CSV table of C-alpha atoms in Angstrom, one decimal:
chain,number,residue,atom,x,y,z
A,127,UNK,CA,112.4,125.3,76.3
A,128,UNK,CA,111.7,123.4,73.2
A,129,UNK,CA,110.0,120.0,72.9
A,130,UNK,CA,113.2,118.9,71.0
A,131,UNK,CA,115.4,119.9,73.9
A,132,UNK,CA,113.4,117.7,76.3
A,133,UNK,CA,113.2,114.9,73.9
A,134,UNK,CA,116.9,115.0,73.3
A,135,UNK,CA,117.8,114.6,76.9
A,136,UNK,CA,115.9,111.3,77.1
A,137,UNK,CA,118.0,108.1,77.0
A,138,UNK,CA,117.4,104.5,77.0
A,139,UNK,CA,116.3,103.7,80.5
A,140,UNK,CA,114.1,106.8,80.9
A,141,UNK,CA,110.3,106.6,81.6
A,142,UNK,CA,109.0,110.1,81.4
A,143,UNK,CA,105.4,111.5,81.8
A,144,UNK,CA,104.8,114.1,79.2
A,145,UNK,CA,102.2,116.6,80.1
A,146,UNK,CA,100.7,118.8,77.3
A,147,UNK,CA,97.8,121.2,76.8
A,148,UNK,CA,97.1,120.7,73.3
A,149,UNK,CA,97.4,117.9,70.6
A,150,UNK,CA,99.8,119.9,68.7
A,151,UNK,CA,102.4,119.7,71.6
A,152,UNK,CA,101.7,116.1,72.3
A,153,UNK,CA,102.1,115.3,68.4
A,154,UNK,CA,105.4,117.2,68.1
A,155,UNK,CA,106.9,115.4,71.2
A,156,UNK,CA,105.9,112.1,69.7
A,157,UNK,CA,107.2,112.9,66.3
A,158,UNK,CA,110.6,114.1,67.6
A,159,UNK,CA,110.8,111.1,69.9
A,160,UNK,CA,110.2,108.5,67.1
A,161,UNK,CA,112.4,110.3,64.6
A,162,UNK,CA,115.3,110.4,67.0
A,163,UNK,CA,114.9,106.8,67.8
A,164,UNK,CA,114.8,105.8,64.2
A,165,UNK,CA,118.0,107.6,63.4
A,166,UNK,CA,119.7,105.6,66.3
A,167,UNK,CA,118.4,102.3,64.8
A,168,UNK,CA,115.8,101.8,67.6
A,169,UNK,CA,112.5,100.1,67.1
A,170,UNK,CA,109.5,102.7,67.8
A,171,UNK,CA,106.1,101.5,68.9
A,172,UNK,CA,103.5,104.0,69.4
A,173,UNK,CA,100.1,102.9,71.3
A,174,UNK,CA,97.7,105.7,70.0
A,175,UNK,CA,94.2,106.8,71.0
A,176,UNK,CA,93.4,110.5,70.0
A,177,UNK,CA,96.5,110.9,67.8
A,178,UNK,CA,96.2,109.4,64.4
A,179,UNK,CA,98.7,107.1,62.8
A,180,UNK,CA,98.8,109.5,59.8
A,181,UNK,CA,99.7,112.4,62.0
A,182,UNK,CA,102.5,110.8,63.8
A,183,UNK,CA,104.0,109.5,60.7
A,184,UNK,CA,104.1,113.0,59.2
A,185,UNK,CA,105.3,114.6,62.5
A,186,UNK,CA,108.2,112.1,62.4
A,187,UNK,CA,109.0,112.8,58.8
A,188,UNK,CA,108.9,116.4,59.6
A,189,UNK,CA,111.7,115.7,62.1
A,190,UNK,CA,113.9,113.8,59.7
A,191,UNK,CA,112.5,110.1,59.7
A,192,UNK,CA,111.6,108.3,56.4
A,193,UNK,CA,108.6,106.7,58.0
A,194,UNK,CA,107.3,104.8,54.9
A,195,UNK,CA,110.3,102.4,54.6
A,196,UNK,CA,111.0,102.2,58.2
A,197,UNK,CA,107.2,101.4,59.1
A,198,UNK,CA,107.3,98.6,56.1
A,199,UNK,CA,110.5,97.2,57.8
A,200,UNK,CA,108.8,97.0,61.2
A,201,UNK,CA,110.9,99.7,62.8
A,202,UNK,CA,108.0,102.0,63.4
A,203,UNK,CA,104.8,100.3,64.7
A,204,UNK,CA,101.6,102.0,65.4
A,205,UNK,CA,99.2,100.2,67.4
A,206,UNK,CA,95.5,101.5,68.5
A,207,UNK,CA,94.6,101.6,72.2
A,208,UNK,CA,91.8,99.1,71.5
A,209,UNK,CA,94.5,96.7,70.5
A,210,UNK,CA,96.8,97.2,73.4
A,211,UNK,CA,95.6,99.0,76.5
A,212,UNK,CA,92.0,97.9,76.0
A,213,UNK,CA,92.4,94.6,74.2
A,214,UNK,CA,89.6,92.3,75.2
A,215,UNK,CA,87.4,95.3,75.9
A,216,UNK,CA,89.0,96.5,79.2
A,217,UNK,CA,92.1,97.6,80.9
A,218,UNK,CA,94.1,94.9,82.5
A,219,UNK,CA,97.5,96.4,83.8
A,220,UNK,CA,99.4,93.2,84.2
A,221,UNK,CA,98.6,92.1,80.7
A,222,UNK,CA,99.7,95.5,79.3
A,223,UNK,CA,103.1,95.3,81.3
A,224,UNK,CA,103.6,91.9,79.9
A,225,UNK,CA,102.9,93.1,76.3
A,226,UNK,CA,105.4,96.0,76.7
A,227,UNK,CA,108.1,93.5,78.1
A,228,UNK,CA,107.5,91.5,75.0
A,229,UNK,CA,108.1,94.3,72.7
A,230,UNK,CA,111.4,95.1,74.4
A,231,UNK,CA,112.5,91.5,74.3
A,232,UNK,CA,111.4,91.2,70.6
A,233,UNK,CA,113.4,94.3,69.7
A,234,UNK,CA,116.5,93.0,71.4
A,235,UNK,CA,116.2,89.5,69.5
A,236,UNK,CA,116.0,91.4,66.2
A,237,UNK,CA,119.2,93.3,66.8
A,238,UNK,CA,117.7,96.7,67.5
A,239,UNK,CA,120.1,98.6,70.0
A,240,UNK,CA,116.8,99.6,72.0
A,241,UNK,CA,113.1,100.3,71.7
A,242,UNK,CA,111.1,103.4,72.2
A,243,UNK,CA,107.7,103.2,73.5
A,244,UNK,CA,104.9,106.0,73.1
A,245,UNK,CA,101.6,105.6,75.2
A,246,UNK,CA,98.9,108.2,74.2
A,247,UNK,CA,97.0,107.7,77.5
A,248,UNK,CA,93.9,110.0,76.6
A,249,UNK,CA,91.7,106.8,76.7
A,250,UNK,CA,92.1,106.6,80.4
A,251,UNK,CA,90.1,109.9,80.7
A,252,UNK,CA,87.2,108.4,78.9
A,253,UNK,CA,87.1,104.9,80.5
A,254,UNK,CA,86.1,104.1,84.1
A,255,UNK,CA,89.7,103.4,85.1
A,256,UNK,CA,90.3,103.7,88.8
A,257,UNK,CA,93.0,106.2,89.6
A,258,UNK,CA,94.9,103.9,91.9
A,259,UNK,CA,95.0,101.2,89.2
A,260,UNK,CA,96.2,103.8,86.6
A,261,UNK,CA,99.1,104.7,89.1
A,262,UNK,CA,100.1,101.4,90.0
A,263,UNK,CA,100.3,100.4,86.3
A,264,UNK,CA,102.6,103.3,85.5
A,265,UNK,CA,104.7,102.5,88.4
A,266,UNK,CA,104.9,98.7,87.6
A,267,UNK,CA,105.8,99.9,84.0
A,268,UNK,CA,108.7,101.8,85.0
A,269,UNK,CA,110.5,98.5,86.1
A,270,UNK,CA,110.6,97.7,82.4
A,271,UNK,CA,113.1,100.4,81.8
A,272,UNK,CA,115.8,99.4,84.4
A,273,UNK,CA,117.9,97.5,82.2
A,274,UNK,CA,118.4,100.5,79.8
A,275,UNK,CA,117.0,98.8,76.7
A,276,UNK,CA,113.9,100.9,76.3
A,277,UNK,CA,112.8,104.3,76.7
A,278,UNK,CA,109.2,105.4,77.4
A,279,UNK,CA,107.1,108.6,76.8
A,280,UNK,CA,103.6,108.7,78.3
A,281,UNK,CA,101.2,111.5,77.0
A,282,UNK,CA,98.7,113.0,79.5
A,283,UNK,CA,96.6,115.9,78.2
A,284,UNK,CA,96.0,118.3,81.1
A,285,UNK,CA,92.8,119.4,79.6
A,286,UNK,CA,91.1,116.0,80.1
A,287,UNK,CA,93.0,114.7,83.2
A,288,UNK,CA,92.3,116.6,86.6
A,289,UNK,CA,95.1,118.0,88.6
A,290,UNK,CA,94.7,115.1,91.1
A,291,UNK,CA,94.9,112.5,88.4
A,292,UNK,CA,98.0,114.3,86.9
A,293,UNK,CA,99.7,114.4,90.4
A,294,UNK,CA,99.0,110.7,90.7
A,295,UNK,CA,100.3,109.6,87.5
A,296,UNK,CA,103.4,111.8,87.6
A,297,UNK,CA,104.4,110.3,91.0
A,298,UNK,CA,104.5,106.9,89.2
A,299,UNK,CA,107.0,108.0,86.8
A,300,UNK,CA,110.6,108.6,87.5
A,301,UNK,CA,110.5,111.8,85.6
A,302,UNK,CA,107.9,114.3,84.0
A,303,UNK,CA,108.1,117.0,81.5
A,304,UNK,CA,106.0,119.5,79.5
A,305,UNK,CA,106.7,122.0,76.8
A,306,UNK,CA,107.3,124.8,79.2
A,307,UNK,CA,110.2,123.0,81.1
A,308,UNK,CA,113.2,125.2,81.9
A,309,UNK,CA,116.5,124.9,79.7
A,310,UNK,CA,118.3,122.7,82.3
A,311,UNK,CA,115.7,120.0,82.5
A,312,UNK,CA,116.8,116.5,82.7
A,313,UNK,CA,114.9,113.4,84.1
A,314,UNK,CA,114.6,114.0,87.9
A,315,UNK,CA,115.4,110.4,88.6
A,316,UNK,CA,117.2,107.7,86.7
A,317,UNK,CA,117.5,104.2,87.8
A,318,UNK,CA,119.6,101.5,86.1
A,319,UNK,CA,120.0,98.0,87.2
A,320,UNK,CA,123.4,96.7,88.1
A,321,UNK,CA,124.5,93.0,87.9
A,322,UNK,CA,127.8,93.0,90.1
A,323,UNK,CA,126.7,93.9,92.9
A,324,UNK,CA,123.1,93.1,92.2
A,325,UNK,CA,121.1,96.1,92.7
A,326,UNK,CA,120.4,99.6,91.5
A,327,UNK,CA,122.2,102.8,90.6
A,328,UNK,CA,120.1,105.7,91.3
A,329,UNK,CA,120.9,109.2,90.0
A,330,UNK,CA,119.1,112.5,90.6
A,331,UNK,CA,116.1,113.3,93.2
A,332,UNK,CA,113.3,111.6,94.9
A,333,UNK,CA,110.5,113.7,96.1
A,334,UNK,CA,106.7,113.9,96.0
A,335,UNK,CA,106.6,114.0,92.2
A,336,UNK,CA,108.2,110.5,91.7
A,337,UNK,CA,108.2,108.6,95.0
A,338,UNK,CA,105.7,106.0,93.8
A,339,UNK,CA,107.8,105.1,91.0
A,340,UNK,CA,110.9,104.9,93.3
A,341,UNK,CA,109.1,102.6,95.9
A,342,UNK,CA,108.0,100.4,93.0
A,343,UNK,CA,111.4,100.1,91.5
A,344,UNK,CA,112.9,99.2,94.8
A,345,UNK,CA,110.2,96.7,95.4
A,346,UNK,CA,110.9,95.0,92.0
A,347,UNK,CA,114.7,94.8,92.7
A,348,UNK,CA,114.3,93.2,96.0
A,349,UNK,CA,111.8,90.7,94.9
A,350,UNK,CA,114.0,89.6,92.1
A,351,UNK,CA,117.3,89.4,94.1
A,352,UNK,CA,119.0,86.1,94.4
A,353,UNK,CA,118.6,84.4,97.6
A,354,UNK,CA,121.0,85.1,100.4
A,355,UNK,CA,122.6,88.0,98.4
A,356,UNK,CA,121.9,91.6,99.5
A,357,UNK,CA,120.5,94.0,97.1
A,358,UNK,CA,123.0,96.9,96.8
A,359,UNK,CA,121.5,100.5,96.2
A,360,UNK,CA,124.2,102.8,94.9
A,361,UNK,CA,123.0,106.2,96.2
A,362,UNK,CA,126.1,108.2,95.1
A,363,UNK,CA,124.2,110.0,92.4
A,364,UNK,CA,121.4,111.1,94.5
A,365,UNK,CA,121.3,114.7,95.5
A,366,UNK,CA,117.8,114.8,97.3
A,367,UNK,CA,115.6,112.3,99.0
A,368,UNK,CA,112.3,113.4,100.6
A,369,UNK,CA,111.5,112.1,104.1
A,370,UNK,CA,108.8,109.6,103.1
A,371,UNK,CA,111.3,108.1,100.5
A,372,UNK,CA,114.0,107.9,103.2
A,373,UNK,CA,111.4,106.0,105.3
A,374,UNK,CA,111.1,103.5,102.3
A,375,UNK,CA,114.7,103.1,102.1
A,376,UNK,CA,115.3,102.5,105.7
A,377,UNK,CA,112.4,100.0,105.8
A,378,UNK,CA,114.2,98.2,103.0
A,379,UNK,CA,117.0,97.4,105.1
A,380,UNK,CA,115.6,94.3,107.0
A,381,UNK,CA,114.9,92.7,103.5
A,382,UNK,CA,118.5,92.5,102.8
A,383,UNK,CA,119.1,96.0,101.0
A,384,UNK,CA,122.5,97.5,101.5
A,385,UNK,CA,123.1,101.3,100.8
A,386,UNK,CA,126.4,102.5,99.6
A,387,UNK,CA,127.5,105.8,98.4
A,388,UNK,CA,125.4,107.9,100.6
A,389,UNK,CA,126.2,111.7,100.8
A,390,UNK,CA,126.6,113.3,104.2
A,391,UNK,CA,123.1,115.0,104.0
A,392,UNK,CA,121.4,111.8,102.9
A,393,UNK,CA,123.3,109.6,105.6
A,394,UNK,CA,122.3,112.1,108.3
A,395,UNK,CA,118.6,111.9,107.1
A,396,UNK,CA,118.6,108.1,107.1
A,397,UNK,CA,120.1,108.0,110.5
A,398,UNK,CA,117.2,110.5,111.9
A,399,UNK,CA,114.5,108.4,110.2
A,400,UNK,CA,116.1,105.0,111.7
A,401,UNK,CA,116.0,106.7,115.1
A,402,UNK,CA,112.4,107.9,114.6
A,403,UNK,CA,111.2,104.5,113.5
A,404,UNK,CA,113.1,102.8,116.3
A,405,UNK,CA,111.4,105.1,118.8
A,406,UNK,CA,107.8,104.5,117.3
A,407,UNK,CA,108.4,100.8,117.8
């Protein structure tokens, strides 16, 4: 499958971990992602490390974007990792999440239908960033996409990140992709916030590859729910949930979470999990 086919499947609301094995693949993904966004009127903000601003602009131009005028108009912004992830000299996850939220809000105020965020994460392989801190940051960032106003593409080079680190950061994203994905690739999990009723609509699958993101999204929605109103999770679009994530769902019940639309297989799994947890108590 081509990089273009993967990027073309992404929508506002998606947060995808993109694994690559050389800079050319990463650059191609960023260029296509940026060009597609600019054609749709999105603001594109690229936080770069090993990829250069000139190369990103050239790649986007090859894919049809008029990067000169767009950049001058503020539609394509390129920011170094030193001015974003490592502002102030060290990585502070909460500050970075707040800065991303500000980018999304700014794009909306200025009339853009959406914003595309690119994170070149190579810096995290050189800095003494604790793996759990990096994983928690990515999981927390996933909540920024729930309202369908932004799409995020995070680049991880498998030559500099160990398999364990790749597994951890992948689990913190709802979906992951790579140049070798099959022709039927779509984001493994899509989560969108609902207003009436207050909650989430979930489509796809939850397994080992994205369960940390799933747990983080559920936690955010329950914490932000209005008092005395249950959070409703629409599970009608879920085709698979692994056992650990089913435990997360069941344990959310006492916090005022109501599950609707469960398919028969999922309903049976949740019943078994409830029984197992009750027996353990």
